[in-house]
Amino acid sequence: MQGVGFRPFVYGLARAGELAGFVRNDARGVVIEVEGEGEQLDRFAAALIEQAPPLARIAALETSEIEPRGEREFMIEVSTGGGERTALVPADIATCDDCLRELFDPSDRRYRYPFVNCTNCGPRFTIIRAVPYDRANTTMASFELCDACRREYQDPANRRFHAEPTCCPDCGPRLSLEIDEAVSLLREGKIVAIKGLGGYHLACDAANEQAVARLRERKGREEKPLAVMTAGPELLVDLEPDEEALLRSAERPIVLARSRADAPVAASVAPGNEWLGVMLPYTPLHHLLCADFAGALVMTSGNLSDEPIAFENEEAERRLGSVADAFLSHDRLIERRCEDSVVRAAFPIRRSRGYAPAALPLPVSARKPIVATGAELKSTFCVVRGDQAFLSPHLGDLDTELAYRAFRTDLDLYLQMLAVEPELLACDLHPDYLSSKWAREQELELIEVQHHHAHAAACLAENGETGPALAIVLDGTGYGLDGTIWGGELLRFDLAGFERIAHLDPVPLPGGEAAMREPWRIAAAYLERADRPVPFADWPRVRESLKVNAPLSAGAGRLFDAASALLGVRERISYEGQAAIELEQLAGHVESEPYLCRQEDELIRGADLVAAAHDDLAAGRERAEIAAAFHEGVALAFTRACERAGEPRTVVLSGGCFQNLRLLASTRRRLEEHGFRVLVHHLLPPNDACISFGQAAIATYSLR
Ligand SMILES: [Zn+2]
Ligand SMILES: [Zn+2]
């Protein structure tokens, strides 16, 4: 990996051990030649691994002996461009402690300079135009180093030796607005667009109810929770040790943690949600802002509603001009969009900034390069070289022109970085996904993968296995082999194929897309299926649409929507998943016996759960207990389906519904009580962001 301070580390180690030779980056990685006594060399080799800098990952260390050349000194040689280009681009890295000390040290020449960085920190992936990773190939190329910076850059003993984006107030980028001014505006309740690492944020005072409400109104974001940046997260959330560790990691994701009741945050930051997304400042500019503002800031993606985040200066001013009262921008260009990552302690929800383009291992090695194009929503792609899978950052919903463009330009960079031309493509079976259409247009061998097989394969392969196994895939929507919508599945599968052995009984979605936004329509469809009265006033009118527009869906997400609407939690939603999220919160940790649900042949009668909930509600039972019994009922129904299936004894859990922690924990516990071994996601999101990895695993396995 380049850009993680490895060469200066090797230099220091060799000098300390009085060894001669050289270290250099080449396009395959790092080459070190050392000359000395056997025992010294052994110690050197051991220390290379044991003392490697925090961001360095040694994937493999190969050694060979050569004839001594009588060298006397140890040198760092400047990169050679040739050879096979396989050196990897590092992810963006949060400001390190050494740079922070300089940032707040009045005697330092970079005191309060918002672009301070070094070999251990700073922008990487988001400023790279081409490989290898050298300053000339980044958006810092246009800033010529001053004499002082050049001396540091060329001095192997300096911590900025070949720190490609290094700069200072004399030679580096500049802000478009003074930090003091930005802070005053924020204090006044204004909205400021702030340029970050992979795009713009829209920021305002998180404690100012009116400011947050104005931001929501202008951005067209009604209720979806907003993330908060703060230097003092303990005031806002109760942090478990693993949450704290993630929050402070070099990747600096947004961590979902439980809100404190007394958190000094406006109610409209995360309405109806007991979780709050918090992150620490991760660029010097953020550190200065947070220190001066001395409070929590809403830091939400710089976009309107669900568009991709803005990242180019002029584009941002055009798109965000109607939302922001001011822009805190600068002249270091962002080459590629990379949104903040979002994680829970147990698994990521969005794996993007700080993680991309780092590789994940596959359980088998591909005999030729593969590109898997992913799904449509929460889209990612995946490039496979050997046994490594390189996932793209979060691309967003591919049905927007901006996201589709990012898909193609980021794919070009990945192929260049990995020095591969794809020889095999994998895509979703869906006839209309843009990612699938793109794949079909290429004149290459293509594997079309069923959506839920890809989910199952992603979870299995992420756990290092190839199957066979069972898979419970509880998801929103995926194109099925029979052309209907699947998403409440029990599969028996391996990386080569699958068999659908049980699934939710499909119900019509009255009005198609409209039913996704109005869960009450789905509740009505389920209640009719269960021979229960439908309490919604609009039903007689909407029912007419069943004749023309009511695609069948077996999606588990829709079953949760139905229960949520029935309990009056959410009849209409303003963001995807809202009904289920609020139902989960209603259930909380309330104990309840599961509702029972028949399975006849391969059909799991989800309507039984809705009927039971309806009857309990009519009988006056507590809604929280009903929500709990419903969750337990879903978990029990699929556990029983696994029991009926019998073999194999390993079950993987995937699909967006398994972001529901109660459902995940209950399903897992019940399966384990019946002696099943359970595999879950921990590196990848359970949602559709994992699809490209699953497709890649299946395509890789097909070449074995
Ligand atoms: Zn640093
Ligand atoms: Zn300088």
XYZ file of C-alpha atoms and ligand atoms in Angstrom:
706
model
C 0.000 0.000 0.000
C 1.344 3.417 -0.886
C 0.897 6.565 1.144
C 1.034 5.093 4.634
C 4.559 6.072 5.694
C 6.124 2.711 5.020
C 9.337 3.812 3.308
C 10.424 6.246 6.060
C 9.707 3.491 8.556
C 11.942 1.059 6.638
C 14.587 3.748 6.346
C 14.604 4.345 10.093
C 14.712 0.640 10.824
C 17.626 0.022 8.440
C 19.581 2.977 9.772
C 19.036 1.843 13.361
C 20.238 -1.653 12.472
C 23.227 -0.212 10.568
C 22.184 -1.924 7.370
C 22.940 -0.677 3.867
C 20.762 -0.891 0.771
C 17.603 0.811 -0.424
C 13.823 0.864 -0.275
C 11.562 1.918 -3.108
C 7.946 1.776 -4.135
C 7.342 0.159 -7.384
C 4.069 -0.561 -9.015
C 3.816 -3.974 -7.342
C 4.437 -2.777 -3.810
C 7.630 -2.102 -1.858
C 11.073 -3.469 -2.721
C 13.744 -3.447 -0.011
C 17.357 -4.469 -0.490
C 19.397 -4.743 2.697
C 22.995 -5.775 3.131
C 24.405 -6.940 6.463
C 25.096 -9.866 8.798
C 22.591 -12.728 8.948
C 21.417 -12.052 12.470
C 20.918 -8.332 11.813
C 18.919 -9.182 8.725
C 16.675 -11.563 10.660
C 16.001 -8.919 13.258
C 15.241 -6.430 10.497
C 12.783 -8.806 8.806
C 10.989 -9.505 12.086
C 10.765 -5.805 12.957
C 9.328 -5.038 9.510
C 6.224 -6.926 10.477
C 6.108 -6.317 14.205
C 6.695 -2.574 14.140
C 5.003 -1.633 10.859
C 3.232 1.753 10.921
C -0.421 1.662 11.960
C -1.850 2.083 8.462
C 0.447 -0.346 6.690
C -0.971 -3.741 5.829
C 1.623 -6.308 4.843
C -0.256 -8.689 2.577
C 2.792 -10.812 1.823
C 6.530 -10.656 2.517
C 8.774 -12.456 0.056
C 12.531 -12.631 0.559
C 15.465 -13.882 -1.473
C 19.250 -13.756 -1.049
C 21.479 -11.916 -3.471
C 25.231 -11.344 -3.731
C 26.508 -8.545 -1.433
C 27.298 -5.378 -3.347
C 29.422 -3.698 -0.706
C 26.949 -0.900 -0.139
C 27.561 1.481 2.743
C 24.456 3.540 3.124
C 20.733 3.031 3.230
C 18.729 5.129 0.767
C 15.160 5.751 -0.212
C 14.878 5.608 -3.987
C 12.236 7.575 -5.821
C 9.414 5.594 -7.453
C 9.921 4.044 -10.814
C 6.856 4.209 -13.017
C 7.340 0.944 -14.879
C 6.490 -2.625 -14.107
C 3.155 -4.187 -13.487
C 0.822 -1.643 -11.910
C -0.569 -3.333 -8.881
C 0.297 -0.981 -6.055
C -2.877 -0.055 -4.279
C -4.334 3.342 -3.634
C -4.968 3.949 0.072
C -8.232 5.174 1.528
C -8.582 8.661 3.005
C -7.287 8.866 6.556
C -8.395 11.074 9.440
C -5.950 13.693 10.749
C -3.329 12.041 12.967
C -2.322 13.108 16.482
C 1.023 14.555 15.363
C -0.682 16.798 12.822
C -3.320 17.809 15.371
C -0.604 18.927 17.773
C 0.854 21.142 15.039
C -2.573 22.462 14.121
C -3.127 23.812 17.631
C 0.465 24.827 18.388
C 0.845 28.628 17.987
C 4.594 28.248 17.431
C 4.206 25.801 14.552
C 4.390 27.091 10.994
C 1.193 25.200 10.211
C -0.695 26.594 13.229
C -4.403 26.620 12.338
C -3.659 25.655 8.753
C -6.746 23.674 7.626
C -4.869 21.418 5.182
C -2.129 20.013 7.408
C -1.366 16.318 6.696
C 1.526 13.856 6.676
C 2.468 10.338 5.585
C 0.108 8.971 8.240
C -2.973 11.014 7.449
C -4.853 13.124 4.972
C -6.709 12.829 1.681
C -5.791 9.928 -0.610
C -8.524 8.166 -2.596
C -10.550 11.341 -3.084
C -7.685 13.319 -4.694
C -6.153 10.634 -6.916
C -6.448 11.031 -10.679
C -4.231 8.130 -11.736
C -1.849 5.572 -10.335
C 0.832 5.301 -9.075
C 0.001 7.447 -6.079
C 2.406 10.356 -6.530
C 1.723 14.053 -6.043
C 1.755 14.601 -9.807
C -1.178 12.205 -10.102
C -3.302 13.985 -7.498
C -5.283 17.207 -7.407
C -2.358 18.633 -5.351
C -0.222 18.675 -8.511
C -1.141 22.311 -9.166
C 0.295 23.461 -5.800
C 4.050 23.804 -6.098
C 5.882 22.984 -2.870
C 7.635 25.890 -1.139
C 11.276 25.424 -0.100
C 10.438 24.471 3.474
C 7.847 21.889 2.401
C 10.144 20.525 -0.283
C 12.913 19.947 2.262
C 10.518 17.961 4.461
C 9.206 16.057 1.458
C 12.722 15.031 0.434
C 14.110 14.243 3.885
C 13.834 10.528 4.662
C 14.000 11.237 8.367
C 11.040 13.641 8.226
C 7.520 12.479 8.889
C 6.452 14.225 5.686
C 8.916 12.381 3.480
C 6.930 11.806 0.285
C 3.692 12.780 1.979
C 2.109 13.420 -1.398
C -0.535 16.014 -0.371
C 1.782 17.912 2.027
C 1.568 21.691 1.985
C 1.626 24.742 4.232
C 0.074 28.224 4.417
C 2.746 29.471 1.983
C 2.239 26.939 -0.771
C -1.011 25.051 -0.236
C -4.746 25.441 -0.747
C -6.753 28.281 0.783
C -10.223 28.629 2.216
C -12.880 30.702 0.481
C -14.178 32.041 3.809
C -12.508 32.733 7.154
C -13.262 30.116 9.772
C -14.285 32.892 12.204
C -16.933 34.039 9.766
C -18.244 30.532 9.205
C -18.470 30.001 12.951
C -20.372 33.281 13.469
C -22.830 32.317 10.761
C -23.373 28.895 12.327
C -23.914 30.525 15.734
C -26.555 32.748 14.145
C -28.429 29.679 12.970
C -27.317 29.910 9.349
C -26.684 26.947 7.052
C -23.143 26.653 5.737
C -22.031 24.304 2.949
C -18.623 22.979 3.991
C -16.225 21.212 1.662
C -14.991 17.978 3.194
C -12.894 15.072 1.911
C -15.257 13.364 -0.496
C -17.875 16.064 -0.981
C -19.746 18.902 0.624
C -21.655 18.790 3.876
C -24.534 21.019 4.806
C -23.889 22.187 8.351
C -25.869 23.994 11.007
C -26.038 24.275 14.788
C -27.385 20.893 15.927
C -28.899 22.445 19.055
C -30.850 25.105 17.138
C -34.329 23.770 16.374
C -35.138 26.483 13.829
C -31.857 26.065 11.977
C -32.345 22.311 11.694
C -35.956 22.729 10.576
C -34.885 25.230 7.914
C -32.180 22.865 6.684
C -34.728 20.056 6.382
C -37.170 22.230 4.541
C -34.645 23.598 2.060
C -32.994 20.240 1.466
C -36.291 18.449 0.990
C -35.534 15.940 3.720
C -38.532 15.570 5.982
C -37.643 13.090 8.687
C -34.644 10.944 7.773
C -32.135 11.304 10.624
C -29.270 13.775 10.174
C -25.711 12.995 11.223
C -23.916 15.142 13.771
C -20.235 16.008 14.045
C -18.846 16.732 17.476
C -15.598 16.642 19.405
C -17.581 15.585 22.493
C -19.748 12.604 21.476
C -20.181 11.466 25.082
C -22.526 14.415 25.642
C -24.854 13.179 22.901
C -24.795 9.397 22.981
C -24.095 6.511 25.341
C -21.175 4.696 23.783
C -20.371 1.023 24.131
C -16.625 0.273 23.963
C -16.851 -1.125 20.407
C -18.788 1.944 19.265
C -16.188 4.205 20.815
C -13.401 2.295 19.051
C -15.122 2.667 15.672
C -15.757 6.335 16.291
C -12.055 6.940 16.974
C -10.726 4.666 14.206
C -8.695 6.169 11.347
C -11.688 5.562 9.044
C -13.817 7.921 11.168
C -17.257 6.656 10.112
C -20.606 7.941 11.306
C -21.467 5.604 14.203
C -25.077 4.923 15.152
C -25.276 4.970 18.931
C -28.058 5.369 21.489
C -29.033 8.999 22.070
C -28.791 10.347 25.582
C -32.067 11.707 26.870
C -30.351 14.952 27.866
C -28.381 15.342 24.629
C -28.139 19.028 23.662
C -29.513 18.336 20.194
C -32.678 19.656 18.547
C -35.516 17.130 18.418
C -35.732 17.420 14.645
C -32.196 16.067 14.119
C -33.423 12.473 14.413
C -37.183 12.588 14.983
C -38.757 9.391 16.281
C -35.372 7.714 16.425
C -33.548 6.588 19.532
C -30.300 6.229 17.595
C -28.138 9.165 16.650
C -25.445 9.125 13.959
C -22.355 10.817 15.364
C -18.882 11.318 13.970
C -15.708 12.971 15.139
C -13.994 15.697 13.119
C -11.718 14.011 10.573
C -10.055 16.823 8.613
C -8.063 19.746 10.036
C -10.826 22.070 8.850
C -13.386 20.071 10.844
C -11.130 20.148 13.908
C -10.828 23.928 13.729
C -14.565 24.364 13.222
C -15.511 22.063 16.077
C -12.975 23.647 18.420
C -14.164 27.189 17.639
C -17.862 26.427 17.499
C -17.704 24.402 20.717
C -20.922 22.469 20.121
C -22.381 19.773 17.924
C -22.938 20.501 14.239
C -25.396 18.832 11.923
C -23.226 17.568 9.059
C -25.420 16.070 6.417
C -24.615 15.207 2.813
C -24.506 18.218 0.521
C -27.369 17.301 -1.773
C -31.068 17.731 -2.323
C -33.187 14.828 -1.079
C -31.693 11.594 -2.464
C -29.261 12.881 -5.096
C -25.567 12.061 -4.877
C -23.471 14.417 -2.751
C -21.999 17.490 -4.479
C -18.205 17.575 -4.674
C -17.081 20.016 -7.369
C -16.912 23.712 -6.464
C -19.084 25.137 -9.209
C -21.437 22.199 -9.200
C -21.857 22.556 -5.431
C -22.621 26.262 -5.666
C -25.193 25.601 -8.340
C -26.862 22.673 -6.605
C -26.622 23.841 -3.001
C -27.103 27.554 -3.570
C -30.763 27.345 -2.605
C -29.988 25.521 0.642
C -26.811 27.099 2.008
C -26.553 30.658 3.322
C -22.779 30.548 2.787
C -20.024 28.316 1.429
C -16.873 27.347 3.299
C -14.969 25.999 0.347
C -11.369 25.825 -0.846
C -9.248 25.292 -3.935
C -8.027 21.733 -3.345
C -10.130 19.823 -5.838
C -11.955 16.653 -4.947
C -11.377 14.197 -7.764
C -14.062 11.749 -6.748
C -17.146 11.727 -4.624
C -16.946 9.603 -1.476
C -19.680 9.870 1.103
C -19.293 9.340 4.830
C -19.432 5.737 5.939
C -22.183 4.753 8.373
C -21.712 1.880 10.788
C -23.294 0.104 13.689
C -21.053 -1.712 16.131
C -21.991 -5.074 14.577
C -21.915 -4.252 10.855
C -21.594 -1.372 8.412
C -24.668 0.199 6.851
C -22.705 2.171 4.268
C -19.078 1.265 3.586
C -17.518 4.238 1.829
C -15.103 7.007 2.920
C -12.162 5.627 4.902
C -12.812 2.079 3.664
C -12.858 2.378 -0.139
C -10.857 1.202 -2.008
C -9.431 -1.282 0.540
C -9.877 -4.910 -0.518
C -11.845 -7.717 1.092
C -10.637 -11.297 0.730
C -12.609 -13.864 -1.257
C -12.666 -17.538 -0.259
C -11.444 -18.575 -3.728
C -9.093 -17.006 -6.218
C -10.321 -15.801 -9.607
C -8.511 -17.089 -12.665
C -9.335 -13.918 -14.564
C -10.327 -10.365 -13.677
C -14.008 -9.863 -12.884
C -16.283 -6.861 -12.580
C -19.559 -7.280 -10.684
C -21.947 -4.390 -11.225
C -24.131 -4.674 -8.114
C -27.760 -3.693 -7.674
C -29.603 -0.422 -8.265
C -30.231 1.154 -4.847
C -27.343 1.688 -2.420
C -25.280 0.711 -5.411
C -21.656 -0.450 -5.364
C -19.531 -2.301 -7.882
C -16.786 -4.804 -7.182
C -13.594 -5.588 -9.097
C -11.904 -8.931 -8.455
C -8.231 -9.584 -8.929
C -7.004 -12.934 -7.642
C -8.604 -13.570 -4.267
C -9.189 -9.906 -3.521
C -12.416 -8.016 -4.031
C -12.245 -4.235 -4.341
C -15.558 -2.593 -3.578
C -16.408 0.847 -4.848
C -17.484 3.587 -2.490
C -21.215 4.070 -2.017
C -22.553 5.262 -5.393
C -26.109 5.950 -4.280
C -29.166 5.112 -6.315
C -28.034 4.397 -9.851
C -31.228 5.702 -11.382
C -29.818 9.223 -11.169
C -27.557 10.489 -13.931
C -24.899 11.662 -11.428
C -24.641 8.278 -9.747
C -24.478 6.464 -13.060
C -21.616 8.721 -14.144
C -19.781 8.003 -10.870
C -20.261 4.289 -11.510
C -18.412 4.546 -14.797
C -15.610 6.934 -13.788
C -14.869 5.122 -10.534
C -14.839 1.804 -12.357
C -12.245 3.221 -14.760
C -10.043 4.244 -11.821
C -10.323 0.838 -10.178
C -9.379 -0.942 -13.383
C -6.420 1.382 -13.811
C -5.341 1.005 -10.173
C -5.514 -2.761 -10.378
C -4.086 -2.863 -13.901
C -6.772 -5.236 -15.112
C -9.183 -5.500 -17.991
C -12.300 -7.409 -16.999
C -12.762 -10.742 -18.756
C -15.934 -11.786 -16.951
C -18.869 -9.667 -15.782
C -21.558 -10.399 -13.218
C -24.796 -8.454 -12.822
C -28.262 -8.677 -11.302
C -30.926 -10.632 -13.150
C -33.208 -7.584 -13.113
C -34.220 -6.531 -16.649
C -34.143 -2.793 -15.920
C -31.299 -2.081 -13.479
C -28.894 0.338 -15.167
C -25.987 -1.633 -13.745
C -27.338 -4.771 -15.460
C -28.010 -2.949 -18.707
C -24.453 -1.621 -18.706
C -23.120 -5.149 -18.196
C -25.254 -6.546 -21.008
C -23.982 -3.850 -23.382
C -20.347 -4.901 -22.921
C -19.176 -7.569 -25.280
C -17.930 -9.844 -22.561
C -18.861 -13.112 -20.952
C -21.649 -12.369 -18.446
C -23.189 -14.144 -15.462
C -26.619 -12.919 -14.341
C -27.159 -13.530 -10.635
C -30.480 -13.706 -8.823
C -30.614 -10.898 -6.251
C -31.079 -13.013 -3.124
C -28.566 -15.613 -4.197
C -26.118 -12.688 -4.361
C -27.132 -11.618 -0.829
C -26.596 -15.127 0.501
C -23.293 -15.502 -1.355
C -22.042 -12.166 -0.015
C -22.603 -13.202 3.588
C -21.114 -16.655 3.031
C -18.026 -15.423 1.165
C -17.445 -12.585 3.598
C -17.172 -15.301 6.256
C -14.588 -17.105 4.137
C -16.805 -20.022 3.081
C -18.174 -21.443 -0.150
C -21.111 -23.519 1.153
C -23.345 -25.418 0.977
C -25.525 -23.630 3.506
C -29.033 -22.403 4.099
C -29.765 -18.710 3.729
C -32.523 -16.614 5.235
C -32.693 -13.525 3.040
C -35.144 -10.926 4.302
C -35.069 -8.009 1.947
C -37.163 -5.317 0.353
C -37.222 -6.066 -3.319
C -35.369 -8.344 -5.699
C -36.187 -9.737 -9.108
C -37.125 -13.403 -8.886
C -36.601 -16.218 -11.351
C -40.353 -16.208 -12.045
C -40.483 -12.468 -12.749
C -42.263 -11.639 -9.468
C -40.704 -9.708 -6.612
C -38.896 -11.886 -4.084
C -37.484 -10.907 -0.717
C -38.647 -13.246 2.064
C -36.596 -16.301 1.170
C -35.142 -19.466 2.543
C -32.530 -20.757 0.107
C -30.365 -23.854 0.052
C -27.285 -22.756 -1.821
C -23.598 -22.588 -2.402
C -21.525 -20.253 -4.567
C -22.496 -22.299 -7.634
C -26.282 -22.215 -7.363
C -29.389 -22.211 -5.208
C -32.765 -23.739 -4.625
C -35.663 -21.693 -3.212
C -37.064 -23.967 -0.543
C -39.476 -21.658 1.286
C -40.651 -18.079 0.985
C -43.260 -15.636 2.157
C -46.623 -16.004 0.482
C -46.675 -13.094 -1.990
C -49.286 -10.348 -1.675
C -50.311 -7.731 -4.233
C -48.779 -4.269 -3.804
C -51.761 -1.991 -4.430
C -50.560 0.753 -6.757
C -47.048 -0.688 -7.151
C -44.479 2.014 -6.305
C -47.100 4.009 -4.379
C -47.422 1.101 -1.933
C -43.742 1.493 -1.060
C -44.367 5.051 0.099
C -47.708 4.254 1.746
C -47.349 1.155 3.903
C -51.051 1.305 4.850
C -51.847 -0.021 1.350
C -49.774 -3.115 2.095
C -51.412 -3.519 5.500
C -54.749 -3.462 3.676
C -53.608 -6.133 1.202
C -52.400 -8.335 4.077
C -55.595 -7.812 6.095
C -57.697 -8.872 3.116
C -55.518 -11.914 2.672
C -56.139 -12.710 6.357
C -59.915 -12.144 6.099
C -59.823 -9.229 8.502
C -61.618 -5.893 8.106
C -59.580 -3.079 6.596
C -59.742 0.110 8.694
C -58.232 2.561 6.167
C -60.665 5.078 4.663
C -58.949 5.251 1.277
C -59.006 1.500 0.772
C -62.177 1.181 -1.332
C -60.722 3.640 -3.841
C -57.203 2.180 -3.865
C -58.542 -1.351 -4.035
C -59.563 -0.609 -7.609
C -55.880 -0.445 -8.529
C -55.583 -4.133 -7.732
C -57.082 -4.779 -11.124
C -54.418 -2.886 -13.045
C -51.340 -2.180 -10.971
C -50.599 -4.615 -8.180
C -47.375 -6.560 -8.698
C -46.945 -9.545 -6.401
C -44.292 -9.194 -3.717
C -42.868 -11.724 -1.278
C -40.575 -9.084 0.207
C -40.134 -9.266 3.972
C -39.761 -5.494 4.028
C -43.399 -5.237 2.956
C -44.524 -7.531 5.775
C -42.842 -5.196 8.270
C -44.461 -2.224 6.508
C -47.866 -3.866 6.934
C -47.408 -4.440 10.677
C -46.113 -0.906 11.136
C -49.099 0.666 9.376
C -51.570 -1.595 11.162
C -50.213 -0.522 14.554
C -50.493 3.115 13.549
C -46.724 3.559 13.707
C -46.369 4.724 10.152
C -49.020 4.816 7.445
C -46.863 6.882 5.100
C -43.095 7.123 4.995
C -40.700 9.869 3.984
C -37.574 7.703 3.658
C -36.881 4.097 2.780
C -37.134 1.698 5.717
C -38.797 4.236 8.034
C -41.849 2.113 8.876
C -39.747 -0.903 9.856
C -37.228 1.178 11.812
C -39.969 2.746 13.908
C -41.682 -0.617 14.425
C -38.413 -2.044 15.751
C -38.143 0.855 18.179
C -41.705 0.330 19.352
C -40.884 -3.319 20.095
C -37.725 -2.274 21.944
C -36.735 -4.956 24.427
C -40.328 -5.791 25.385
C -40.727 -9.524 25.937
C -43.471 -11.319 24.103
C -44.342 -14.809 22.919
C -44.045 -15.087 19.133
C -47.078 -15.020 16.887
C -47.471 -18.271 15.028
C -47.434 -18.526 11.305
C -48.313 -21.538 9.176
C -46.014 -22.958 6.569
C -47.763 -24.945 3.844
C -45.389 -26.576 1.398
C -42.957 -23.828 0.503
C -45.306 -20.985 1.466
C -44.799 -19.133 4.752
C -48.124 -17.478 5.544
C -47.009 -14.009 6.623
C -50.666 -12.945 6.703
C -51.077 -15.060 9.860
C -48.761 -12.653 11.685
C -50.734 -9.643 10.490
C -54.000 -11.363 11.502
C -52.674 -12.051 15.009
C -51.515 -8.466 15.356
C -54.913 -7.241 14.175
C -56.787 -9.405 16.664
C -54.579 -8.384 19.591
C -54.941 -4.737 18.664
C -58.739 -5.100 18.568
C -58.577 -6.760 21.990
C -56.726 -3.754 23.395
C -53.277 -5.284 23.852
C -50.279 -2.949 24.267
C -48.873 -1.960 20.857
C -45.282 -2.490 22.032
C -46.130 -6.088 22.967
C -47.767 -6.642 19.600
C -44.711 -5.253 17.796
C -42.493 -7.548 19.861
C -44.669 -10.614 19.191
C -44.569 -9.796 15.485
C -40.745 -9.596 15.402
C -40.477 -12.863 17.319
C -43.034 -14.408 14.976
C -40.978 -13.620 11.860
C -37.843 -15.010 13.507
C -39.683 -18.165 14.599
C -41.310 -18.763 11.207
C -37.980 -18.763 9.396
C -36.284 -20.821 12.113
C -39.008 -23.452 11.671
C -38.511 -23.343 7.920
C -34.821 -24.085 8.499
C -35.748 -26.985 10.756
C -38.015 -28.398 8.068
C -35.199 -28.018 5.534
C -32.896 -29.830 7.969
C -29.641 -29.676 6.058
C -27.092 -28.111 5.823
C -26.627 -27.018 9.428
C -25.127 -23.620 8.590
C -27.454 -20.653 8.023
C -26.441 -17.266 6.652
C -28.553 -14.169 7.337
C -28.646 -11.344 4.803
C -30.926 -8.669 3.347
C -31.826 -5.146 4.402
C -34.318 -6.346 7.047
C -31.409 -7.754 9.052
C -30.341 -4.205 9.824
C -33.148 -4.620 12.363
C -31.181 -5.578 15.476
C -34.079 -7.266 17.254
C -34.885 -9.420 14.238
C -31.216 -10.282 13.778
C -30.641 -11.202 17.425
C -33.843 -13.213 17.758
C -33.373 -15.171 14.526
C -29.801 -15.935 15.437
C -30.659 -17.072 18.973
C -33.503 -19.308 17.828
C -31.387 -20.937 15.132
C -28.525 -21.543 17.534
C -30.911 -23.073 20.064
C -31.798 -25.579 17.351
C -28.166 -26.403 16.755
C -27.606 -24.385 13.584
C -24.365 -22.523 13.009
C -25.204 -18.931 12.044
C -23.137 -16.617 9.842
C -23.903 -12.891 9.702
C -22.460 -9.827 8.005
C -19.751 -7.947 9.841
C -17.595 -6.421 7.062
C -20.332 -5.583 4.578
C -23.752 -4.010 4.919
C -26.637 -6.542 4.991
C -28.463 -4.248 2.520
C -28.054 -4.075 -1.265
C -24.577 -2.551 -0.955
C -23.336 -6.155 -0.489
C -24.821 -7.408 -3.757
C -21.784 -6.646 -5.927
C -19.548 -8.632 -3.555
C -21.953 -11.581 -3.672
C -22.058 -11.476 -7.465
C -18.256 -11.311 -7.493
C -17.979 -14.364 -5.218
C -20.344 -16.345 -7.451
C -18.510 -15.330 -10.636
C -15.141 -16.147 -9.064
C -16.372 -19.572 -8.004
C -17.696 -20.283 -11.495
C -14.114 -20.138 -12.805
C -12.688 -22.639 -10.342
Zn -0.622 13.483 10.104
Zn 4.842 24.920 1.965
